Coordinates of C-alpha atoms in Angstrom, one line a residue:
Chain H
M137 CA 101.1 117.8 133.0
D138 CA 99.5 119.9 129.9
K139 CA 95.4 118.9 130.0
I140 CA 95.5 119.3 126.1
I141 CA 98.4 117.6 123.8
K142 CA 97.5 118.7 119.6
G143 CA 99.1 118.0 116.3
K144 CA 99.7 116.0 113.9
A145 CA 99.6 112.1 113.3
F146 CA 102.3 110.4 112.6
V147 CA 100.8 106.4 111.9
L148 CA 103.5 103.1 112.0
G149 CA 102.2 99.4 112.1
D150 CA 102.5 96.4 114.6
N151 CA 105.7 95.4 116.7
I152 CA 107.7 98.8 116.2
D153 CA 111.1 97.7 118.0
T154 CA 113.7 99.8 119.7
D155 CA 116.0 98.7 116.8
Q156 CA 113.7 100.6 114.9
I157 CA 112.8 104.1 117.0
I158 CA 116.4 103.9 117.7
P159 CA 119.2 101.9 115.8
A160 CA 121.9 100.4 118.5
E161 CA 124.9 102.3 116.3
H162 CA 123.0 105.6 117.4
L163 CA 123.1 104.7 121.1
V164 CA 127.1 105.6 121.5
Y165 CA 125.7 109.6 122.2
S166 CA 125.9 111.0 125.3
L167 CA 121.8 111.7 126.6
S168 CA 123.2 114.8 128.8
D169 CA 124.9 117.0 126.7
P170 CA 122.5 119.1 125.3
E171 CA 124.2 120.2 122.2
E172 CA 125.1 116.2 121.4
S173 CA 122.0 114.7 122.8
K174 CA 120.1 116.2 119.7
K175 CA 121.7 113.6 117.8
Y176 CA 119.0 110.9 119.5
G177 CA 116.0 113.0 117.9
Q178 CA 118.5 113.5 114.5
F179 CA 117.7 109.9 113.9
A180 CA 114.9 108.4 115.5
L181 CA 112.7 106.1 114.3
S182 CA 115.7 105.7 110.9
G183 CA 115.2 102.5 111.2
V184 CA 111.3 102.1 109.8
P185 CA 111.4 100.8 106.6
L186 CA 110.7 103.5 104.5
A187 CA 107.4 102.2 103.3
K188 CA 106.2 101.5 106.9
S189 CA 106.7 104.5 107.8
G190 CA 103.9 107.3 107.5
L191 CA 100.9 104.9 106.8
P192 CA 98.9 104.5 104.9
E193 CA 100.8 105.0 102.0
G194 CA 104.7 104.7 103.7
G195 CA 107.3 106.4 102.3
I196 CA 106.9 109.5 104.5
P197 CA 110.2 110.1 106.6
F198 CA 109.5 111.1 110.7
I199 CA 112.5 113.1 110.4
G200 CA 113.9 116.1 107.5
L201 CA 117.6 114.9 106.4
N202 CA 119.8 116.9 108.7
N203 CA 116.8 118.0 111.2
F204 CA 116.8 117.1 115.1
E205 CA 113.1 117.4 115.3
S206 CA 110.0 116.1 113.3
I207 CA 107.3 118.2 112.1
F208 CA 104.5 115.3 113.6
D209 CA 103.7 115.2 117.6
I210 CA 101.6 112.4 117.9
I211 CA 102.7 108.6 117.1
I212 CA 100.0 106.3 116.5
G213 CA 100.9 102.2 116.8
G214 CA 99.5 99.0 116.7
V215 CA 100.0 96.2 119.0
N216 CA 103.3 95.5 121.2
F217 CA 105.2 99.6 120.7
G218 CA 108.8 99.3 122.4
C219 CA 108.8 95.9 121.7
G220 CA 113.1 94.5 122.1
S221 CA 116.1 95.9 124.7
S222 CA 115.8 98.1 127.0
R223 CA 116.6 101.0 126.0
E224 CA 115.7 103.9 127.6
H225 CA 117.3 106.1 124.5
A226 CA 114.2 105.5 122.9
P227 CA 111.4 107.4 124.5
F228 CA 114.1 109.6 125.2
A229 CA 114.6 109.9 121.0
L230 CA 110.8 110.0 120.8
Q231 CA 110.5 113.5 123.2
K232 CA 113.6 114.8 121.0
A233 CA 112.1 114.5 118.3
G234 CA 109.4 116.4 119.7
I235 CA 106.9 114.0 120.2
K236 CA 104.4 114.3 123.2
A237 CA 102.4 111.0 123.6
V238 CA 102.4 107.5 121.8
I239 CA 98.7 105.7 121.6
A240 CA 99.3 102.2 120.6
E241 CA 96.6 99.0 121.1
S242 CA 99.9 97.7 123.3
Y243 CA 103.2 98.0 124.5
A244 CA 106.3 96.0 125.8
R245 CA 106.9 96.0 129.2
I246 CA 110.3 98.3 129.2
F247 CA 109.3 101.1 127.0
Y248 CA 105.8 101.5 128.8
R249 CA 108.2 101.3 132.6
N250 CA 110.9 104.1 130.9
S251 CA 108.1 106.4 129.0
V252 CA 106.2 106.8 132.4
D253 CA 109.2 106.5 135.0
G254 CA 111.7 108.7 132.9
G255 CA 108.7 111.4 132.1
F256 CA 109.7 111.0 128.2
L257 CA 106.4 110.9 127.0
I258 CA 102.6 109.8 127.2
P259 CA 101.8 106.2 126.4
Y260 CA 98.6 106.3 125.7
E261 CA 96.1 102.9 125.0
S262 CA 93.3 102.6 122.8
F263 CA 90.6 100.4 122.9
G264 CA 91.2 98.1 119.7
R265 CA 93.1 99.2 116.5
I266 CA 93.1 103.1 115.7
C267 CA 95.9 102.9 113.6
D268 CA 94.1 101.8 110.2
K269 CA 91.6 104.8 110.7
I270 CA 94.1 107.6 111.7
K271 CA 96.3 108.9 108.6
T272 CA 99.4 110.2 109.3
F273 CA 99.7 114.6 108.6
D274 CA 95.7 114.2 110.8
V275 CA 96.0 116.6 112.9
L276 CA 94.8 115.0 116.7
E277 CA 93.4 116.6 120.0
I278 CA 93.9 114.2 123.4
D279 CA 92.1 115.4 126.2
L280 CA 94.1 113.9 129.1
Q281 CA 91.3 115.0 131.5
K282 CA 88.8 112.9 129.9
N283 CA 91.2 110.6 127.7
I284 CA 89.6 111.1 124.5
L285 CA 91.4 111.6 121.7
K286 CA 89.7 114.2 118.6
N287 CA 90.7 113.2 115.2
L288 CA 89.8 117.0 113.8
S289 CA 91.1 116.6 110.7
T290 CA 88.0 113.4 110.3
D291 CA 86.0 114.7 113.7
I292 CA 86.2 111.4 114.9
K293 CA 86.7 110.6 118.1
Y294 CA 88.0 107.4 119.8
N295 CA 88.1 107.0 124.2
L296 CA 91.3 106.1 125.3
K297 CA 92.2 103.5 128.5
P298 CA 92.5 105.6 132.1
L299 CA 96.6 105.5 132.6
G300 CA 95.5 103.5 136.0
N301 CA 97.8 103.7 138.3
V302 CA 101.1 105.5 136.9
L303 CA 98.6 108.6 136.4
P304 CA 100.5 109.4 139.6
I305 CA 104.4 109.7 138.2
I306 CA 103.1 110.8 135.3
E307 CA 101.2 113.8 136.6
Q308 CA 104.6 114.1 138.3
G309 CA 106.7 114.0 135.2
G310 CA 108.5 111.0 136.0
I311 CA 109.4 108.3 138.8
F312 CA 111.6 110.5 141.1
E313 CA 109.4 113.7 141.0
Y314 CA 106.9 111.1 142.0
A315 CA 108.9 109.5 144.9
R316 CA 110.2 113.2 146.5
K317 CA 106.9 114.5 146.9
S318 CA 106.0 111.0 147.9
G319 CA 108.2 111.7 150.8
M320 CA 110.3 108.3 149.6
I321 CA 113.8 110.1 148.6
L322 CA 114.3 113.6 150.0
Chain C
M166 CA 95.2 79.1 146.4
G167 CA 98.8 78.4 145.9
M168 CA 102.0 80.7 144.4
T169 CA 104.0 80.2 141.4
I170 CA 107.6 80.2 141.8
T171 CA 107.6 84.2 140.7
E172 CA 104.8 85.3 143.1
K173 CA 106.7 83.7 145.8
I174 CA 110.2 85.4 145.3
L175 CA 108.4 89.1 144.8
A176 CA 106.7 88.5 148.3
K177 CA 109.9 88.2 149.7
S178 CA 110.9 91.1 148.3
A179 CA 108.5 92.9 149.3
G180 CA 108.3 92.0 152.7
K181 CA 104.8 90.0 152.7
N182 CA 103.4 87.0 152.8
K183 CA 101.9 86.8 149.6
V184 CA 101.0 88.4 146.4
M185 CA 99.2 89.0 143.8
P186 CA 99.3 88.9 140.2
G187 CA 98.3 93.0 138.7
E188 CA 99.2 94.2 142.7
N189 CA 102.0 97.0 142.3
V190 CA 104.8 96.0 144.7
W191 CA 107.8 97.5 145.8
L192 CA 110.9 95.1 145.4
N193 CA 113.8 95.5 147.5
V194 CA 116.7 95.1 144.6
D195 CA 120.0 92.3 145.9
V196 CA 122.1 92.6 142.3
L197 CA 122.1 96.3 139.8
M198 CA 124.2 95.2 136.5
T199 CA 125.1 97.6 134.0
H200 CA 126.9 98.0 130.9
D201 CA 128.7 100.1 128.7
V202 CA 126.4 101.3 126.9
C203 CA 123.5 102.2 129.2
G204 CA 126.1 102.7 132.8
P205 CA 126.8 105.8 131.4
P206 CA 123.6 107.7 131.2
T207 CA 122.3 105.8 134.4
F208 CA 125.1 107.4 137.0
A209 CA 124.1 110.8 135.1
I210 CA 120.9 110.1 136.4
W211 CA 121.7 109.3 139.7
K212 CA 124.3 112.1 139.9
K213 CA 121.4 114.7 138.7
E214 CA 118.4 113.5 140.8
F215 CA 119.7 112.6 143.7
G216 CA 122.7 115.4 143.3
K217 CA 125.3 116.1 146.2
K218 CA 123.8 113.7 148.7
A219 CA 123.6 110.7 146.0
K220 CA 125.1 107.7 147.9
I221 CA 125.3 104.4 146.4
W222 CA 122.7 102.3 148.1
D223 CA 124.7 99.2 148.4
K224 CA 128.7 98.8 146.6
D225 CA 128.8 95.8 146.8
K226 CA 125.6 94.8 144.5
L227 CA 126.6 96.9 142.0
V228 CA 128.2 94.7 139.0
I229 CA 129.2 96.4 136.5
F230 CA 130.6 94.8 132.8
P231 CA 131.9 96.6 129.5
D232 CA 130.1 94.2 127.1
H233 CA 128.8 95.8 123.4
Y234 CA 131.0 97.9 121.9
I235 CA 134.6 97.0 123.0
F236 CA 136.2 96.4 120.2
T237 CA 136.2 99.2 118.0
K238 CA 138.1 102.9 116.7
N239 CA 133.8 104.6 117.4
I240 CA 135.4 107.5 120.1
H241 CA 132.0 107.7 121.4
A242 CA 131.5 104.2 122.1
N243 CA 135.0 104.2 123.6
R244 CA 134.3 107.5 125.8
N245 CA 131.3 105.4 126.9
V246 CA 133.8 102.7 128.3
E247 CA 136.0 105.1 129.8
L248 CA 133.2 107.3 131.4
L249 CA 132.7 104.0 132.7
R250 CA 136.1 103.5 134.1
E251 CA 136.1 106.9 135.7
F252 CA 132.7 105.9 137.5
A253 CA 134.5 102.8 139.4
K254 CA 137.4 104.2 140.5
E255 CA 135.7 107.2 142.1
H256 CA 133.1 105.3 143.7
Q257 CA 135.3 102.0 143.8
I258 CA 133.4 99.7 143.1
E259 CA 135.3 95.9 143.2
N260 CA 132.7 94.9 141.1
Y261 CA 133.8 96.7 137.7
Y262 CA 135.1 93.9 135.0
D263 CA 138.1 96.4 132.9
V264 CA 138.3 96.1 129.9
G265 CA 141.9 95.4 129.0
T266 CA 142.2 93.8 132.0
D267 CA 142.7 89.9 133.0
R268 CA 139.0 90.9 134.7
Y269 CA 137.5 91.8 131.5
K270 CA 134.7 89.3 131.1
G271 CA 132.6 89.4 128.0
V272 CA 128.9 89.6 127.3
C273 CA 126.9 90.5 131.0
H274 CA 124.5 88.2 131.5
V275 CA 126.4 85.0 130.7
A276 CA 129.5 86.9 133.4
L277 CA 127.0 87.6 136.4
A278 CA 126.1 83.5 135.7
E279 CA 130.4 82.4 135.6
E280 CA 131.0 85.1 138.6
G281 CA 128.7 83.9 140.7
Y282 CA 125.8 86.6 141.0
N283 CA 123.3 84.6 139.8
I284 CA 121.5 83.0 143.7
P285 CA 118.1 81.8 143.4
G286 CA 115.7 83.2 145.1
T287 CA 117.4 86.1 145.2
V288 CA 115.6 89.8 143.0
L289 CA 118.0 91.4 139.5
F290 CA 117.6 93.7 137.9
G291 CA 119.9 95.0 135.0
T292 CA 119.8 98.0 132.6
D293 CA 119.6 95.5 129.3
S294 CA 116.5 93.3 128.3
H295 CA 118.3 90.2 128.4
T296 CA 118.8 90.5 131.9
C297 CA 115.8 87.9 132.0
T298 CA 118.6 85.5 131.4
S299 CA 119.7 84.6 135.4
G300 CA 116.1 83.5 135.3
A301 CA 117.1 79.9 134.2
F302 CA 118.9 80.1 138.4
G303 CA 115.4 79.5 140.2
M304 CA 115.9 83.2 140.8
F305 CA 113.9 86.8 139.7
A306 CA 115.7 88.9 137.5
T307 CA 114.2 91.5 134.4
G308 CA 115.3 94.2 132.9
V309 CA 114.9 98.2 133.2
G310 CA 115.7 101.4 131.9
N311 CA 118.4 104.0 132.9
T312 CA 115.5 106.5 135.2
D313 CA 114.9 102.5 136.9
A314 CA 118.5 101.9 137.8
A315 CA 119.4 105.0 138.5
F316 CA 116.4 105.0 140.8
I317 CA 117.6 101.2 142.3
L318 CA 121.2 102.8 142.4
G319 CA 119.8 105.6 145.0
T320 CA 117.4 103.4 147.2
G321 CA 117.9 100.0 146.3
K322 CA 114.5 99.5 145.6
I323 CA 112.2 99.6 142.7
W324 CA 108.6 98.7 142.0
E325 CA 107.0 96.3 140.6
K326 CA 103.2 95.1 139.1
V327 CA 103.0 91.8 140.0
P328 CA 102.8 89.3 136.8
E329 CA 100.3 86.4 135.6
S330 CA 102.3 83.4 134.9
M331 CA 102.5 81.3 132.0
K332 CA 104.1 77.6 131.6
F333 CA 105.5 75.4 129.7
T334 CA 106.8 72.2 130.4
F335 CA 108.3 69.9 127.9
H336 CA 108.3 66.4 128.2
G337 CA 110.5 63.0 126.5
K338 CA 114.3 62.9 126.1
L339 CA 115.9 65.9 123.9
P340 CA 117.1 64.3 120.2
E341 CA 120.7 64.9 119.7
Y342 CA 119.7 67.0 116.6
L343 CA 117.9 70.0 118.5
T344 CA 118.8 72.1 121.5
A345 CA 117.1 74.8 123.8
K346 CA 117.2 77.5 121.2
D347 CA 114.4 75.4 119.2
L348 CA 112.1 74.7 122.4
I349 CA 112.5 78.8 122.4
L350 CA 111.5 79.1 119.1
Q351 CA 109.2 76.9 119.2
I352 CA 107.1 78.6 122.1
L353 CA 107.2 81.9 120.5
G354 CA 105.8 81.1 117.5
D355 CA 103.1 79.7 119.5
I356 CA 102.5 82.7 121.3
T357 CA 104.3 85.4 119.3
T358 CA 106.6 88.4 120.6
D359 CA 103.7 90.1 122.4
G360 CA 102.2 86.6 124.4
A361 CA 104.1 86.9 127.0
T362 CA 103.4 90.6 127.8
Y363 CA 104.3 91.8 131.5
R364 CA 104.3 88.1 132.5
A365 CA 106.8 85.5 133.8
M366 CA 107.3 82.4 131.8
E367 CA 108.3 79.5 133.6
F368 CA 109.9 76.3 132.5
D369 CA 109.1 72.8 133.1
G370 CA 108.8 69.4 132.4
E371 CA 112.2 66.6 132.2
A372 CA 113.2 68.0 128.9
V373 CA 114.0 71.0 130.2
Y374 CA 116.0 69.8 134.1
D375 CA 118.3 67.0 131.4
L376 CA 119.8 70.8 130.6
S377 CA 122.5 72.4 131.7
M378 CA 122.8 75.4 132.9
E379 CA 124.2 77.0 130.1
E380 CA 120.9 75.4 128.1
R381 CA 117.8 76.6 130.4
M382 CA 119.9 80.3 130.0
T383 CA 119.4 80.2 126.6
L384 CA 115.7 79.6 127.2
T385 CA 115.1 82.3 129.8
N386 CA 117.2 84.3 127.6
M387 CA 114.6 84.7 125.1
A388 CA 111.4 85.3 127.4
I389 CA 112.2 88.9 126.1
E390 CA 111.0 88.1 122.8
A391 CA 107.5 87.1 123.9
G392 CA 107.2 90.3 125.8
G393 CA 107.9 88.1 129.0
M394 CA 108.3 90.6 132.2
N395 CA 110.9 87.1 133.2
G396 CA 111.7 83.5 132.3
I397 CA 112.8 81.5 135.3
I398 CA 113.4 77.7 136.1
A399 CA 113.1 76.6 139.8
A400 CA 116.8 75.5 141.2
D401 CA 117.7 71.9 141.1
E402 CA 120.6 69.7 142.1
V403 CA 122.2 70.8 138.7
T404 CA 121.6 74.3 140.2
R405 CA 123.1 74.1 143.3
A406 CA 126.1 72.2 141.4
Y407 CA 127.0 75.0 139.3
V408 CA 126.6 77.4 142.1
K409 CA 128.5 76.7 144.8
Q410 CA 131.9 76.0 142.1
R411 CA 131.0 80.1 142.3
N412 CA 129.5 81.5 145.7
D413 CA 129.4 80.0 149.4
Q414 CA 126.1 82.5 150.2
P415 CA 123.9 80.7 151.9
Y416 CA 120.1 80.9 149.6
E417 CA 116.7 79.9 149.8
T418 CA 115.0 78.2 146.7
F419 CA 111.3 78.8 145.4
Q420 CA 109.1 76.0 143.5
S421 CA 105.7 77.0 142.7
D422 CA 102.8 75.2 144.9
S423 CA 100.6 72.6 142.8
D424 CA 97.1 74.4 143.1
A425 CA 99.4 77.7 141.4
K426 CA 97.1 80.2 139.3
Y427 CA 98.9 79.9 136.0
F428 CA 96.9 82.2 133.2
K429 CA 98.1 79.7 131.1
T430 CA 100.0 76.3 130.7
Y431 CA 101.4 74.8 127.4
E432 CA 102.5 71.3 127.2
Y433 CA 105.0 69.3 124.9
N434 CA 106.7 66.5 124.3
V435 CA 110.3 67.5 122.5
E436 CA 110.7 63.9 120.6
E437 CA 107.8 66.1 118.0
I438 CA 109.8 69.6 117.5
Q439 CA 111.7 69.5 114.7
P440 CA 114.3 71.6 113.8
L441 CA 113.7 75.1 113.7
V442 CA 114.3 78.7 112.0
A443 CA 112.8 82.3 113.1
K444 CA 112.4 83.7 109.7
P445 CA 113.1 87.9 108.9
H446 CA 112.3 89.6 110.3
S447 CA 110.8 88.5 113.9
P448 CA 111.8 86.2 116.4
D449 CA 108.1 84.8 116.4
N450 CA 108.4 83.9 112.0
R451 CA 109.1 80.0 113.2
D452 CA 109.2 78.2 110.3
N453 CA 111.1 74.1 110.4
V454 CA 114.3 74.0 108.8
K455 CA 113.1 71.9 106.3
N456 CA 110.7 74.5 105.1
V457 CA 112.8 77.1 104.2
E458 CA 116.7 74.6 103.4
G459 CA 118.4 75.6 100.4
T460 CA 118.1 79.7 101.0
A461 CA 121.2 81.0 100.0
L462 CA 123.3 82.5 102.9
T463 CA 126.2 85.2 102.5
K464 CA 127.3 84.8 106.9
C465 CA 127.0 82.8 109.4
Y466 CA 127.0 83.6 113.4
I467 CA 127.7 81.3 116.6
G468 CA 127.7 84.2 119.3
S469 CA 126.2 86.6 122.2
C470 CA 124.1 85.7 125.3
T471 CA 121.8 83.3 123.5
G472 CA 123.9 81.0 121.3
G473 CA 127.7 82.3 122.6
K474 CA 128.4 79.7 125.1
I475 CA 130.3 76.3 125.6
T476 CA 127.3 74.5 125.3
D477 CA 126.6 76.0 121.8
F478 CA 130.4 75.8 121.0
R479 CA 130.6 72.1 121.8
N480 CA 127.0 71.8 119.7
A481 CA 128.9 73.6 116.6
G482 CA 132.3 71.9 116.6
K483 CA 129.9 68.6 116.6
I484 CA 128.9 69.6 113.1
L485 CA 131.8 71.7 111.9
F486 CA 134.7 69.0 113.2
G487 CA 136.6 67.8 109.9
R488 CA 134.9 70.2 107.8
K489 CA 135.1 73.4 105.8
V490 CA 132.6 76.0 105.7
Q491 CA 131.0 77.6 102.7
V492 CA 130.5 81.3 103.9
P493 CA 132.4 83.9 105.7
T494 CA 131.0 82.4 109.4
F495 CA 131.7 84.2 112.6
I496 CA 132.6 82.6 116.0
V497 CA 132.0 85.0 119.7
P498 CA 133.0 83.6 122.3
A499 CA 129.8 84.8 124.7
S500 CA 132.8 85.2 127.5
T501 CA 136.4 85.1 128.5
A502 CA 135.8 82.4 130.2
T503 CA 134.0 80.7 127.3
A504 CA 136.8 81.3 125.2
Q505 CA 139.2 80.0 127.6
Q506 CA 137.4 76.3 127.5
L507 CA 138.0 76.2 123.6
E508 CA 141.4 76.2 123.2
A509 CA 140.7 73.3 126.4
E510 CA 137.7 71.3 125.3
M511 CA 138.6 68.6 122.6
I512 CA 136.8 67.2 120.2
N513 CA 138.7 63.6 118.4
G514 CA 142.3 65.5 119.8
A515 CA 141.0 68.4 118.4
T516 CA 140.4 71.5 120.4
L517 CA 137.8 73.2 119.6
K518 CA 139.3 76.4 118.7
Q519 CA 141.1 74.1 116.1
I520 CA 138.2 72.4 115.0
F521 CA 136.8 76.5 114.5
D522 CA 140.5 77.9 112.8
D523 CA 140.6 74.8 110.3
A524 CA 137.0 74.8 109.1
G525 CA 137.6 78.4 107.8
C526 CA 135.8 80.5 110.2
K527 CA 136.6 83.9 112.0
I528 CA 136.9 84.0 116.0
A529 CA 136.4 87.0 118.0
E530 CA 137.4 88.5 121.3
S531 CA 134.2 88.1 123.2
S532 CA 131.7 91.0 123.4
C533 CA 127.8 91.4 122.4
A534 CA 129.8 91.8 118.6
A535 CA 127.4 92.1 116.0
C536 CA 124.4 90.4 117.5
L537 CA 123.0 94.2 117.7
G538 CA 124.6 95.7 114.7
G539 CA 126.8 98.1 116.1
P540 CA 129.0 100.7 115.2
D541 CA 130.2 100.3 111.5
D542 CA 133.8 98.3 112.4
T543 CA 131.6 95.9 114.2
F544 CA 132.7 91.7 114.2
G545 CA 130.5 90.2 111.8
R546 CA 128.5 93.1 111.2
A547 CA 125.7 92.8 108.6
V548 CA 126.2 95.1 105.3
D549 CA 123.9 95.8 102.6
K550 CA 121.8 92.7 101.3
D551 CA 123.0 90.0 103.7
V552 CA 121.7 86.7 104.7
V553 CA 122.5 86.0 107.7
I554 CA 121.5 83.1 109.8
S555 CA 123.1 83.4 113.5
T556 CA 122.3 81.8 117.0
T557 CA 121.6 85.0 118.2
N558 CA 118.6 86.5 119.9
R559 CA 116.5 88.7 117.4
N560 CA 115.9 89.5 113.5
F561 CA 114.1 92.8 113.7
P562 CA 114.8 94.7 110.1
G563 CA 117.9 96.3 110.9
R564 CA 119.2 94.3 113.8
M565 CA 122.7 92.9 112.8
G566 CA 123.7 95.7 110.9
S567 CA 121.9 97.2 107.5
K568 CA 118.6 97.9 107.8
K569 CA 118.2 96.1 104.0
S570 CA 120.1 92.8 105.7
E571 CA 117.6 89.6 106.2
V572 CA 118.8 87.4 109.5
Y573 CA 118.2 84.0 110.2
L574 CA 117.6 83.0 114.2
A575 CA 118.7 79.4 114.4
S576 CA 120.1 76.5 116.4
P577 CA 124.1 76.6 116.7
L578 CA 123.7 72.9 115.1
T579 CA 121.5 74.7 112.2
V580 CA 123.9 77.5 111.8
A581 CA 127.0 75.3 111.8
A582 CA 125.7 72.8 108.9
S583 CA 124.2 75.7 106.8
A584 CA 127.7 77.0 107.3
I585 CA 129.2 73.5 105.7
T586 CA 126.6 74.3 102.8
G587 CA 126.7 78.1 102.3
V588 CA 122.6 77.3 102.5
I589 CA 120.5 77.0 105.1
T590 CA 120.4 73.0 105.9
D591 CA 119.1 70.3 108.2
P592 CA 121.5 69.6 111.4
R593 CA 120.5 65.7 111.0
N594 CA 122.2 65.9 107.6
F595 CA 125.4 66.0 109.0
L596 CA 124.5 63.5 112.3

């Protein structure tokens, strides 16, 4: 696991559901084929209404037309991030688009589990609401050892909630590696 | 201190005498269910991670229902069904219900009940968020992603954090203008879409125990819409009678102790609840039907694991009998058994199917269809600026197809009444 994650912020609001993260019509593509699975990056967050895409101004597409990766690295969200369906395609799509971490006020259970157990991205929880304090394009730095988010564009620091008992799974990169290391499976 | 029904079932599954909310436990899984959207990636992860040693922990406990994208020309969607077929053949999975054969069942959550996989006291995981539906049978059921499902497929085990429980008690006798859908929309409006995140939602009270199994499944089905980890209703005689017709294996039933601890409890008198809708674009955006009456519609939709069961069509049929719909109205029986019942059950000498045909409804074969949008050629899919009233479970932006569309969620009574007038209409006008 990296000790520092640094990159550009893409800011969203509350209740970003899995249909907004990856609309259901795209769930038909292979996740294991390296070429075909790029489409998940291409369509990541394509269900977010444009006015609410890239806050506070909105109107900022997460991914440029016909691109497979985003220029953004860290997503900032409000409450109940990833609510809705159980599709693991959601954190997978964000990872394919180049997202390393999401920092939200709270998560829906299945999205959180999928992010951790599949090793797709790090789902950090903020103390209180930061999605109306950070702007899209701000440059952020997450210190994964101290659980601190630093907004390099404003020089303001935010404490993040420690990852707690899922940290060992995140450190191993997912539930399979964790289970192998701990001798649960061969 | 006592335990809730959810805690008791998880303790048993974990091989413990007692579990506490917040504790992480490893569960032994009784049934793993998957479908055409999440089955192929689950199998790919299982093969990759377990390699040459990959072995299904118990073939009899794996159940596969193609149901999501079935009647489409989309080549990728059809390839996913083909991948299920190949997997089932290669590994000789008996519980595979192939499309195009007599075994095809339709929507997984309803088929699990009909085929006897829902057994009180057991633990069921599925690669679908609405797996919580099965909790209507006094069992623990919840949704997981592909990686967790692949882990279960190889080991029969999975970790879970024991949830705190919330209890929702409905008193009184359900009026004829209400259904279970109104009750769950009432709760969603009260606690919002994250009001039960990582918690168990337990339903209780005489109004709940008066419901059929199908209607109970509507309550537990939408627990996920409040973020709930599971919804649960303790088994009673109605449950036992339903299960007995489908499975003769012995089982243990559980009930919450009178001194069990709850995060919060809610009490309702159903006679005070009004017909409800969830307005665009969230299932918790509740309002009385009366307050949105007259809203012009372009489509009506009756279907899905939430609102496409036989009880839903009985309710819709009551209102549509002898009347014509004013806007395109789509009927999608959740299961093939439900579709057969539409041709058998009569109201005033007409079968439900005749009633829907005569009213001018379009009827499709069983599948998830437009509940979750799907490929462009999906039956009933919302296009452009459609305004839809639907018996389904979610109305997030773009959920039923077009991002510009607006979806109202309501009971089959309210949807049928609205289909007749072409505008959102209180079902009491037709009862």
